[in-house]
XYZ file of C-alpha atoms in Angstrom:
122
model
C 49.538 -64.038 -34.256
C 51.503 -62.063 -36.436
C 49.242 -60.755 -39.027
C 47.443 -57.290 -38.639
C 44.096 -58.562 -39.514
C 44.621 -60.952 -36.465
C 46.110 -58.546 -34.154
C 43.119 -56.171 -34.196
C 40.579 -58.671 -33.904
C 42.175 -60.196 -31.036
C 42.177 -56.467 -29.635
C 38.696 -56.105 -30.296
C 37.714 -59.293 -28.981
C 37.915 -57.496 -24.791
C 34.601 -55.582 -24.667
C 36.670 -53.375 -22.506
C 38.953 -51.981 -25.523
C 35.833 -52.267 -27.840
C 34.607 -49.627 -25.809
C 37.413 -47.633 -25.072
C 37.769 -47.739 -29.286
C 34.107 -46.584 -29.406
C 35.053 -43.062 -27.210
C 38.064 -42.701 -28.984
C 36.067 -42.645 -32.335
C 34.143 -39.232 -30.856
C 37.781 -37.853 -29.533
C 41.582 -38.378 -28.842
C 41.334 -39.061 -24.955
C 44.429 -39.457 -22.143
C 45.014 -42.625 -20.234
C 43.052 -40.787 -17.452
C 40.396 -39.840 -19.604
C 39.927 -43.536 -20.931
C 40.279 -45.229 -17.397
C 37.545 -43.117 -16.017
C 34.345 -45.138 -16.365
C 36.300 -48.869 -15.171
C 36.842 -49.863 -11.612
C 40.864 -50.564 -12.853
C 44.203 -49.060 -12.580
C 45.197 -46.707 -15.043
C 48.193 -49.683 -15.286
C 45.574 -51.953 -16.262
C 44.295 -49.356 -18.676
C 47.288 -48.537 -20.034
C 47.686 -52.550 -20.847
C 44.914 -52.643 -22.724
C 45.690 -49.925 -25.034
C 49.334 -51.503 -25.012
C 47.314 -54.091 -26.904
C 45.905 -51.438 -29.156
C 48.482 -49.761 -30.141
C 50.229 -53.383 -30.981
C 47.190 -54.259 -33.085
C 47.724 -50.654 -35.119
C 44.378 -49.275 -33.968
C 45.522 -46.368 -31.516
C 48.783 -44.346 -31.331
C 50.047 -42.037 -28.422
C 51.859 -38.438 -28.848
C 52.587 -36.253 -27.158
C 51.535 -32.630 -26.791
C 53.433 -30.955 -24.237
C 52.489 -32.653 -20.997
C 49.692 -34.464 -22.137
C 49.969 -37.920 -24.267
C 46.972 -38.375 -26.079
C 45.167 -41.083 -27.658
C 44.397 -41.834 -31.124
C 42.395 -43.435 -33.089
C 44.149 -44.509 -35.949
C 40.784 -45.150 -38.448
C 42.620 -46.688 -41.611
C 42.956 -49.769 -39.609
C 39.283 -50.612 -39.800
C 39.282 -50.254 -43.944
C 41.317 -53.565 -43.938
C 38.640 -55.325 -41.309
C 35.607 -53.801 -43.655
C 37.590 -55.633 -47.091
C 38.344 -58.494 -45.048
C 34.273 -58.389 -43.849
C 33.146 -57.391 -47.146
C 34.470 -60.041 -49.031
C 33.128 -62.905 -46.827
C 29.827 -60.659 -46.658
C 29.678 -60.733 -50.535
C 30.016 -64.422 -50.515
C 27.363 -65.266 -47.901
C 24.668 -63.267 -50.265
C 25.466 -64.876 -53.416
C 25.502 -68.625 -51.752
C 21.701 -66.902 -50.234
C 20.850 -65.792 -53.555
C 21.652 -69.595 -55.051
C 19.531 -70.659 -52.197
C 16.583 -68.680 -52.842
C 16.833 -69.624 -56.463
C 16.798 -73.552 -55.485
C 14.057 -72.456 -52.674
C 12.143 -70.900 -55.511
C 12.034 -73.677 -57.923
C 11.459 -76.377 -55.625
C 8.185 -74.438 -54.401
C 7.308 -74.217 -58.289
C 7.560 -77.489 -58.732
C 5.178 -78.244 -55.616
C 2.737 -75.810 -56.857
C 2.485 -76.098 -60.780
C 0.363 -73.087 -62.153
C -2.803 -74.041 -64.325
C -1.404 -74.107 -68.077
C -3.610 -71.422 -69.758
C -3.474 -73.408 -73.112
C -5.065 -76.410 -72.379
C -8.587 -75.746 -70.780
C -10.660 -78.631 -69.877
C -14.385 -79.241 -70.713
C -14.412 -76.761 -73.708
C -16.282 -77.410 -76.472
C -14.573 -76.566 -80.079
């Protein structure tokens, strides 16, 4: 895989680093901080956000002795185009369909014609 696009949603496809994306969206967190809540190694942590980072979605600094984590948040504007654009097609191919829907339910049940009235005397 060696498109962005790709990259990040292979990331995102671990629930794991889904959720360790989700707390990083409230703050920047340490490996510690992230590994917390899983029955893992802060190794195994640290892998996962290896993957991250790779994908473009976090970035580590450092600030004195602690190495935070970051969310880097412009990644997601090229999944929302990417989404968008698919998402945009989808409704007009639903809109066609209700328009086909619509007409074919028409043409099961024709209105009365208001013109011609039967049994009328002129």
């Amino acid at each position: 895989m060696t498109d962005q696009l790709s990259r990040v949603f292979a990331a995102l496809a671990d629930p794991t680093r889904r959720d360790m994306v989700a707390r990083l969206t409230e703050a920047d967190h340490t490996v510690g901080d992230l590994a917390e809540p899983y029955d893992v190694s802060l190794q195994a942590v640290s892998k996962h956000l290896k993957v991250l980072e790779d994908a473009g979605l976090v970035t580590r600094s450092r600030q004195a002795q602690r190495r935070p984590v970051h969310l880097e948040a412009e990644v997601f504007d090229l999944m929302t185009k990417w989404i968008e654009r698919y998402r945009r097609q989808a409704e007009e191919r639903f809109s066609r369909l209700d328009a086909v829907l619509a007409r074919m339910q028409d043409e099961d049940n024709p209105t009365p014609n208001d013109t011609t009235q039967e049994g009328t005397a002129s």
